[in-house]
Coordinates of C-alpha atoms in Angstrom, one line a residue:
M1 CA -0.1 0.0 -0.2
R2 CA 1.4 3.5 -0.5
I3 CA 1.8 5.1 2.9
S4 CA 0.6 8.7 2.9
R5 CA 0.7 11.2 5.5
R6 CA -3.1 10.4 6.0
A7 CA -2.5 6.8 6.5
L8 CA 0.0 7.8 9.0
A9 CA -2.1 9.9 10.8
A10 CA -5.1 7.1 10.7
A11 CA -2.5 4.4 12.0
A12 CA -2.6 6.2 15.3
V13 CA -4.6 3.7 17.8
C14 CA -4.4 3.7 21.2
F15 CA -5.0 0.4 23.7
V16 CA -4.6 -0.5 27.0
L17 CA -2.4 -3.4 28.0
P18 CA -4.1 -5.8 30.4
L19 CA -3.1 -5.5 34.0
S20 CA -1.4 -8.5 33.9
A21 CA 1.2 -6.9 31.6
C22 CA 1.7 -3.7 33.6
G23 CA 4.9 -2.7 35.3
S24 CA 6.7 0.2 36.5
G25 CA 8.8 1.5 33.2
S26 CA 11.6 0.3 31.2
D27 CA 13.4 -1.7 33.8
G28 CA 10.7 -4.5 33.7
G29 CA 13.0 -7.0 32.3
G30 CA 15.6 -8.1 29.9
P31 CA 19.4 -7.0 29.6
A32 CA 20.2 -3.4 30.3
D33 CA 22.3 -2.6 27.1
A34 CA 22.8 -4.0 23.8
S35 CA 26.5 -5.0 24.3
G36 CA 27.4 -8.5 23.6
K37 CA 27.5 -10.7 20.5
V38 CA 25.3 -10.5 17.8
E39 CA 23.6 -13.8 17.3
G40 CA 20.7 -16.1 17.5
D41 CA 17.1 -16.4 16.4
I42 CA 15.2 -13.1 16.4
T43 CA 11.4 -12.2 15.4
F44 CA 10.7 -8.8 13.4
Q45 CA 7.0 -8.0 13.4
T46 CA 5.9 -5.2 10.7
W47 CA 2.4 -3.3 10.1
N48 CA 0.7 -4.7 6.9
L49 CA 3.9 -4.0 4.9
R50 CA 4.2 -7.5 3.2
A51 CA 1.6 -7.3 0.3
N52 CA 3.5 -4.6 -1.3
F53 CA 7.1 -4.8 0.1
K54 CA 8.1 -8.5 0.3
P55 CA 10.9 -8.4 -1.8
Y56 CA 12.4 -5.2 0.2
F57 CA 12.1 -6.8 3.3
E58 CA 13.4 -10.4 2.2
G59 CA 16.2 -8.5 0.8
V60 CA 17.1 -6.4 3.9
I61 CA 16.6 -9.6 6.2
A62 CA 18.9 -11.6 3.7
D63 CA 21.7 -9.2 3.9
F64 CA 21.6 -8.7 7.5
E65 CA 21.7 -12.5 8.1
K66 CA 24.8 -12.4 5.7
E67 CA 26.6 -9.6 7.6
Y68 CA 25.8 -11.5 10.8
P69 CA 26.2 -15.5 10.1
G70 CA 25.0 -16.5 13.4
I71 CA 21.6 -14.5 13.2
H72 CA 18.2 -15.8 11.6
V73 CA 15.4 -13.2 11.3
K74 CA 11.9 -14.3 11.5
W75 CA 9.7 -11.8 9.6
I76 CA 6.0 -11.7 10.8
D77 CA 3.8 -9.1 9.1
Q78 CA 0.3 -8.5 10.9
P79 CA -2.8 -7.0 9.1
A80 CA -3.9 -3.2 9.7
E81 CA -7.2 -4.2 11.1
G82 CA -6.7 -5.2 15.0
Y83 CA -2.8 -4.3 15.0
A84 CA -3.1 -2.6 18.4
D85 CA -5.1 -5.7 19.7
K86 CA -2.6 -8.2 18.5
I87 CA 0.4 -6.2 20.2
S88 CA -1.8 -6.1 23.4
A89 CA -2.3 -9.9 23.5
D90 CA 1.1 -10.6 22.9
A91 CA 2.1 -8.1 25.5
A92 CA 0.1 -9.9 28.0
G93 CA 0.9 -13.2 27.0
G94 CA 4.7 -12.9 27.0
T95 CA 4.9 -13.6 23.1
L96 CA 5.9 -10.0 22.1
P97 CA 8.3 -10.3 18.7
D98 CA 12.0 -8.9 19.5
V99 CA 11.6 -6.2 17.1
V100 CA 8.0 -4.5 16.5
N101 CA 6.8 -2.2 14.3
V102 CA 4.9 0.7 16.5
S103 CA 3.6 4.4 16.0
P104 CA 4.6 6.3 19.5
D105 CA 1.1 5.9 21.1
L106 CA 1.5 2.4 20.5
V107 CA 4.9 2.4 22.0
A108 CA 3.4 4.4 25.0
P109 CA 2.0 1.4 27.0
L110 CA 4.7 -0.9 26.2
A111 CA 7.2 1.4 27.9
K112 CA 4.9 2.1 30.9
A113 CA 4.7 -1.8 31.2
G114 CA 8.8 -2.4 31.0
L115 CA 8.4 -4.0 27.7
A116 CA 10.3 -1.2 25.5
L117 CA 13.9 -1.3 25.8
D118 CA 15.2 2.1 26.9
L119 CA 17.5 3.1 23.9
D120 CA 18.9 6.0 25.5
K121 CA 20.5 3.3 28.0
A122 CA 21.0 0.4 25.9
A123 CA 22.2 1.8 22.8
P124 CA 23.2 5.7 23.5
T125 CA 25.5 5.9 20.7
Y126 CA 22.9 5.6 18.1
G127 CA 20.7 8.6 19.0
K128 CA 22.7 11.1 16.8
E129 CA 22.2 9.3 13.6
Y130 CA 18.6 10.6 13.6
L131 CA 16.9 13.6 13.2
E132 CA 16.5 15.3 16.6
G133 CA 12.6 15.5 16.3
A134 CA 12.2 12.2 14.9
W135 CA 14.4 10.6 18.0
A136 CA 12.3 12.5 20.5
S137 CA 9.2 11.1 19.1
H138 CA 9.1 7.9 21.1
R139 CA 10.0 9.6 24.5
I140 CA 7.0 9.5 27.1
P141 CA 6.2 12.3 28.9
G142 CA 7.3 11.9 32.5
T143 CA 9.9 9.3 31.7
T144 CA 13.6 9.9 30.6
G145 CA 14.0 7.2 28.0
T146 CA 13.7 6.9 24.2
Y147 CA 11.7 3.8 23.4
A148 CA 12.1 3.1 19.6
F149 CA 14.1 3.8 16.8
P150 CA 12.6 6.2 14.6
W151 CA 11.8 4.5 11.2
Y152 CA 10.0 6.3 8.1
L153 CA 8.4 9.8 8.3
N154 CA 5.7 11.6 6.6
T155 CA 4.0 15.1 6.6
G156 CA 2.1 17.1 4.1
P157 CA 2.5 20.5 2.5
L158 CA -0.2 22.7 2.1
F159 CA -1.8 23.3 -1.3
Y160 CA -3.5 26.6 -2.1
N161 CA -5.3 28.3 -4.8
K162 CA -3.6 31.0 -6.3
S163 CA -6.6 32.3 -8.4
L164 CA -8.5 32.7 -5.2
F165 CA -6.1 34.5 -3.5
E166 CA -5.6 36.9 -6.4
E167 CA -9.3 37.5 -7.0
A168 CA -9.6 38.6 -3.2
G169 CA -6.9 41.0 -3.4
L170 CA -4.0 39.0 -1.8
D171 CA -0.6 38.4 -3.2
P172 CA -0.6 35.0 -4.5
D173 CA 2.8 34.7 -4.1
Q174 CA 3.1 35.1 -0.6
P175 CA 0.4 32.5 1.3
P176 CA 0.0 32.6 4.9
R177 CA 2.9 31.0 7.2
T178 CA 1.6 31.7 10.6
Y179 CA -1.8 31.6 12.5
G180 CA -2.2 35.1 12.7
E181 CA -1.5 35.7 8.8
L182 CA -3.8 32.7 8.3
F183 CA -6.6 34.0 10.1
T184 CA -5.9 37.6 8.7
D185 CA -6.1 36.5 4.9
A186 CA -9.0 34.1 5.7
L187 CA -11.1 37.0 6.9
E188 CA -10.2 39.1 4.0
L189 CA -11.0 36.4 1.6
A190 CA -14.3 35.6 2.8
K191 CA -15.1 39.2 3.1
R192 CA -14.2 39.8 -0.6
T193 CA -16.2 37.0 -1.7
D194 CA -19.2 37.5 0.4
G195 CA -18.5 34.3 2.2
E196 CA -18.5 32.0 -0.9
V197 CA -15.1 30.9 -0.4
A198 CA -13.6 29.4 2.8
T199 CA -10.2 29.3 3.5
L200 CA -10.2 26.3 6.0
A201 CA -12.3 23.1 5.5
N202 CA -11.2 21.5 8.9
V203 CA -11.6 22.1 12.6
P204 CA -8.6 22.5 14.7
T205 CA -7.1 19.5 16.0
I206 CA -4.4 18.7 18.7
E207 CA -1.9 19.3 15.9
D208 CA -3.0 22.7 15.4
F209 CA -2.8 23.5 19.0
G210 CA 0.8 22.2 19.0
R211 CA 1.6 24.1 15.9
Y212 CA 0.2 27.6 17.5
G213 CA 2.6 27.1 20.7
V214 CA 0.1 25.8 23.0
P215 CA 1.6 23.5 25.9
L216 CA -0.5 20.2 25.1
M217 CA 0.7 18.4 29.0
N218 CA 2.2 19.0 31.8
D219 CA 6.1 18.2 32.3
Q220 CA 5.2 15.1 34.1
G221 CA 2.9 13.6 31.4
T222 CA 0.1 13.3 33.7
A223 CA -2.6 15.9 32.8
F224 CA -3.4 17.7 29.7
A225 CA -2.8 21.4 29.3
F226 CA -4.1 23.0 26.2
D227 CA -7.0 24.9 27.9
D228 CA -4.6 27.6 28.8
D229 CA -5.1 31.1 27.5
K230 CA -3.0 30.4 24.4
G231 CA -5.4 27.3 23.4
V232 CA -8.7 29.6 24.3
E233 CA -7.1 32.2 22.1
L234 CA -6.6 29.7 19.2
L235 CA -9.9 28.6 19.3
T236 CA -11.5 32.0 19.8
K237 CA -10.0 32.5 16.6
Y238 CA -11.4 29.6 15.0
K239 CA -14.8 30.6 15.9
E240 CA -14.5 33.9 14.4
L241 CA -13.5 32.2 11.2
Y242 CA -16.5 30.0 11.7
D243 CA -18.8 32.8 11.9
A244 CA -17.4 34.9 9.1
K245 CA -17.8 31.7 6.6
A246 CA -13.7 31.8 6.5
L247 CA -14.1 28.2 7.8
D248 CA -16.2 26.0 5.7
P249 CA -19.6 25.5 7.5
Q250 CA -19.5 21.6 6.8
A251 CA -16.0 21.5 8.7
L252 CA -17.6 20.2 12.0
T253 CA -18.2 17.0 9.9
A254 CA -15.6 17.2 7.3
T255 CA -13.4 14.1 6.2
P256 CA -10.2 14.4 4.2
E257 CA -12.1 13.5 1.2
S258 CA -14.8 16.2 1.5
S259 CA -12.5 18.6 2.2
G260 CA -10.6 17.6 -0.7
K261 CA -13.7 18.1 -3.1
K262 CA -14.5 21.4 -1.5
F263 CA -10.9 22.3 -2.6
L264 CA -11.3 20.7 -6.1
T265 CA -14.2 22.7 -6.7
G266 CA -13.0 26.0 -5.6
A267 CA -14.9 26.4 -2.4
V268 CA -12.0 26.3 -0.3
A269 CA -8.8 28.3 -0.8
M270 CA -6.1 26.0 1.3
N271 CA -6.0 22.2 1.7
P272 CA -3.1 19.4 3.1
G273 CA -2.4 17.0 0.1
S274 CA 0.0 14.8 -1.8
A275 CA 1.5 14.5 -5.1
L276 CA -1.5 11.8 -5.8
D277 CA -3.7 14.6 -5.1
L278 CA -1.9 16.9 -7.9
G279 CA -2.2 14.3 -10.5
N280 CA -6.1 14.4 -9.7
F281 CA -6.2 18.1 -10.2
K282 CA -4.5 17.8 -13.4
K283 CA -7.2 15.4 -14.5
Q284 CA -10.4 16.6 -13.1
A285 CA -9.7 20.4 -12.4
P286 CA -6.9 21.6 -14.8
N287 CA -7.5 25.3 -14.2
L288 CA -6.9 24.7 -10.3
Y289 CA -3.5 22.6 -11.3
R290 CA -2.5 25.5 -13.3
N291 CA -3.0 28.1 -10.6
I292 CA -2.0 25.7 -7.5
G293 CA 0.6 26.7 -5.2
I294 CA 2.6 24.7 -2.4
T295 CA 3.7 26.0 1.1
D296 CA 4.7 24.6 4.1
Q297 CA 1.8 23.6 7.1
I298 CA 0.7 26.7 8.9
T299 CA 2.6 27.1 12.3
S300 CA 3.5 29.8 14.7
T301 CA 6.4 27.7 16.3
G302 CA 8.4 27.3 13.3
H303 CA 8.3 23.6 13.2
V304 CA 5.8 21.9 11.2
N305 CA 4.2 18.5 12.6
M306 CA 5.6 15.0 11.6
Y307 CA 4.1 11.7 11.6
V308 CA 6.6 9.0 12.5
M309 CA 6.8 5.1 12.5
G310 CA 9.2 3.3 14.9
L311 CA 10.9 0.0 15.5
M312 CA 10.7 -0.8 19.2
V313 CA 12.9 -3.5 20.9
N314 CA 11.3 -5.8 23.4
A315 CA 12.9 -5.3 26.7
R316 CA 12.6 -8.8 27.7
S317 CA 14.1 -10.1 24.6
E318 CA 16.5 -12.9 25.1
R319 CA 18.6 -11.7 21.8
T320 CA 18.6 -8.2 23.1
P321 CA 22.3 -7.6 21.0
A322 CA 20.8 -9.2 18.0
A323 CA 17.4 -7.2 18.3
V324 CA 19.0 -3.9 18.6
A325 CA 21.3 -4.5 15.8
F326 CA 18.8 -5.5 13.4
A327 CA 16.4 -2.6 14.4
H328 CA 19.2 -0.1 14.1
Y329 CA 20.0 -2.0 10.6
V330 CA 16.5 -1.6 9.4
T331 CA 16.5 2.2 10.3
D332 CA 19.7 3.3 9.3
A333 CA 20.4 5.8 6.6
E334 CA 21.3 3.4 3.8
H335 CA 18.5 1.3 4.6
Q336 CA 16.0 4.1 4.9
M337 CA 16.9 6.0 1.9
S338 CA 16.4 2.5 0.0
F339 CA 12.9 2.3 1.5
A340 CA 12.1 6.1 0.7
K341 CA 12.8 5.6 -2.9
Q342 CA 10.0 2.7 -3.2
V343 CA 7.1 4.6 -1.3
A344 CA 6.1 8.2 -0.5
I345 CA 7.7 8.4 2.9
F346 CA 10.8 10.1 4.0
P347 CA 13.8 9.1 6.2
S348 CA 14.3 10.0 9.8
T349 CA 18.3 9.8 9.7
A350 CA 20.3 12.7 10.2
G351 CA 21.7 14.2 6.4
S352 CA 19.5 12.2 4.6
L353 CA 17.0 14.8 3.3
D354 CA 19.8 16.5 1.8
D355 CA 20.0 14.1 -0.6
P356 CA 19.4 15.1 -4.3
Y357 CA 16.7 12.9 -4.1
F358 CA 14.8 15.4 -1.9
T359 CA 16.4 18.5 -3.2
E360 CA 16.4 18.6 -7.0
E361 CA 13.5 19.1 -9.3
D362 CA 12.8 16.8 -12.3
G363 CA 9.7 18.4 -13.6
T364 CA 7.4 15.7 -12.2
D365 CA 4.5 16.6 -9.6
E366 CA 5.8 13.7 -7.4
T367 CA 9.0 15.4 -6.9
R368 CA 7.7 18.8 -6.5
V369 CA 5.9 17.5 -3.4
R370 CA 8.4 15.4 -2.1
I371 CA 11.1 18.6 -2.1
A372 CA 8.7 20.6 -0.4
A373 CA 7.7 18.1 2.5
A374 CA 11.6 16.9 2.9
K375 CA 12.5 20.5 3.3
S376 CA 9.8 21.3 6.2
L377 CA 10.7 17.9 8.1
K378 CA 14.4 18.6 8.9
N379 CA 13.1 20.4 12.0
A380 CA 9.5 19.1 12.4
V381 CA 8.2 17.7 15.7
N382 CA 5.5 15.1 16.6
Y383 CA 2.9 17.0 18.0
T384 CA 0.3 14.7 19.0
P385 CA 1.1 13.6 22.4
V386 CA 2.4 10.0 22.5
L387 CA -0.7 9.6 25.3
F388 CA -3.3 11.3 22.9
S389 CA -5.8 8.5 22.2
E390 CA -8.4 8.1 19.5
Q391 CA -11.0 8.5 22.3
M392 CA -9.5 11.6 23.1
K393 CA -9.3 13.2 19.8
T394 CA -13.0 12.6 19.6
A395 CA -13.4 14.2 22.7
L396 CA -11.5 17.3 21.3
R397 CA -13.5 17.6 18.5
N398 CA -16.8 17.4 20.2
E399 CA -16.2 20.1 22.3
V400 CA -14.5 22.3 19.7
A401 CA -17.9 22.1 17.8
K402 CA -19.9 23.0 20.4
A403 CA -17.5 26.1 20.9
L404 CA -17.6 26.9 16.9
Q405 CA -21.6 26.5 17.0
G406 CA -21.8 29.0 20.3
R407 CA -23.3 26.3 22.3
Q408 CA -20.2 27.0 25.3
S409 CA -17.3 29.5 24.9
P410 CA -13.9 28.4 23.9
K411 CA -12.9 28.4 27.1
E412 CA -15.8 26.2 28.6
A413 CA -15.0 23.7 25.5
L414 CA -11.2 23.3 26.1
D415 CA -12.2 22.9 29.9
N416 CA -14.5 20.3 29.0
A417 CA -12.1 18.6 26.5
V418 CA -9.2 18.6 29.3
K419 CA -11.1 17.1 31.8
A420 CA -12.6 14.1 29.5
C421 CA -8.8 13.6 28.1
D422 CA -7.7 13.6 32.1
T423 CA -10.1 11.0 32.7
L424 CA -9.4 8.7 29.8
L425 CA -5.6 9.5 30.5
R426 CA -6.1 7.8 33.9
Q427 CA -8.1 4.8 32.7
Q428 CA -4.8 3.9 30.8
G429 CA -3.2 3.2 33.9

């Protein structure tokens, strides 16, 4: 399958480990470091990758076994559906593979249960090989460790319709880059078009609060904090957009597909997307395609949002040196670069995004978007807290909707959202 920005976003699934698996942190078992001879049989589990990338992974495994003759890697690939439940069951039953493909939210409960190896302790020399934001993405608030090797990254540039900006008297070559600029331009565009053209088609998510500079959690990772003055300020601004029709009236129930259709028809001026979208524009809306602009995600922090996958080492593996060596091998610069040329993802290794593949234009739409995304990823941040579950996302969205509809104030909405998320957080154990 094609691994897109949206797919990575949708892949964030939270689960709660059974009490029988609970521990007190990364010291719950297994060797404390990765020193020792790299040998023995290990298991490697991926997440719905065999169907389209079987030759790639079989090649990587064969090369690793050739480099380390005393090792045999058994590759297991699990379907996307029920992946979190499968990890939970393995964790509870003591059958967790040695190396596991995880997203940050999946590694969090494993780390809390003492099942994820702390790489800062076990293999501290590797951290410098990866982008700082990527290495930090598998840290858990309230702890001091890093619990997975960062693997592939993704992000999405923002498309905008230059003709709509120009018709509203805005500079088509100077799209908004900060939230302040966005709010000003969006209100002006709505005013000039009598509310016929909205700038955005989506309500603010937790990533928006992060990119706006709102503190999302306390330092201990025990409570959420996005209901502070800055968070209320952001939601208040979105309420102004909604009232002025600068935010699409159907944003409360929007999906990526419906937002894309709004952008395609010229009802919305800005929308995130991918190289595949450019191809669709070319076929379905040639006028839009001729006037398409590509810019970075809106951010007031100077850092865009990244989506990241990782490889976690089972802290209770009996073959820790081999497991760490293999996880590092799969995620090193050479192999990440090789994988990135097969699928629309980006390497998390330091320096890889300076490769000509990510910097030199060749006239194709795919390269145009790839270069824009790669440039922004160099100092990107995973804003979604690793402890922020799908249930929490729903709670936030519901309260945001009430605020936009005027059923409660932005402050009341965010206070209620934080209260609901804190309750869910305590239930995670």
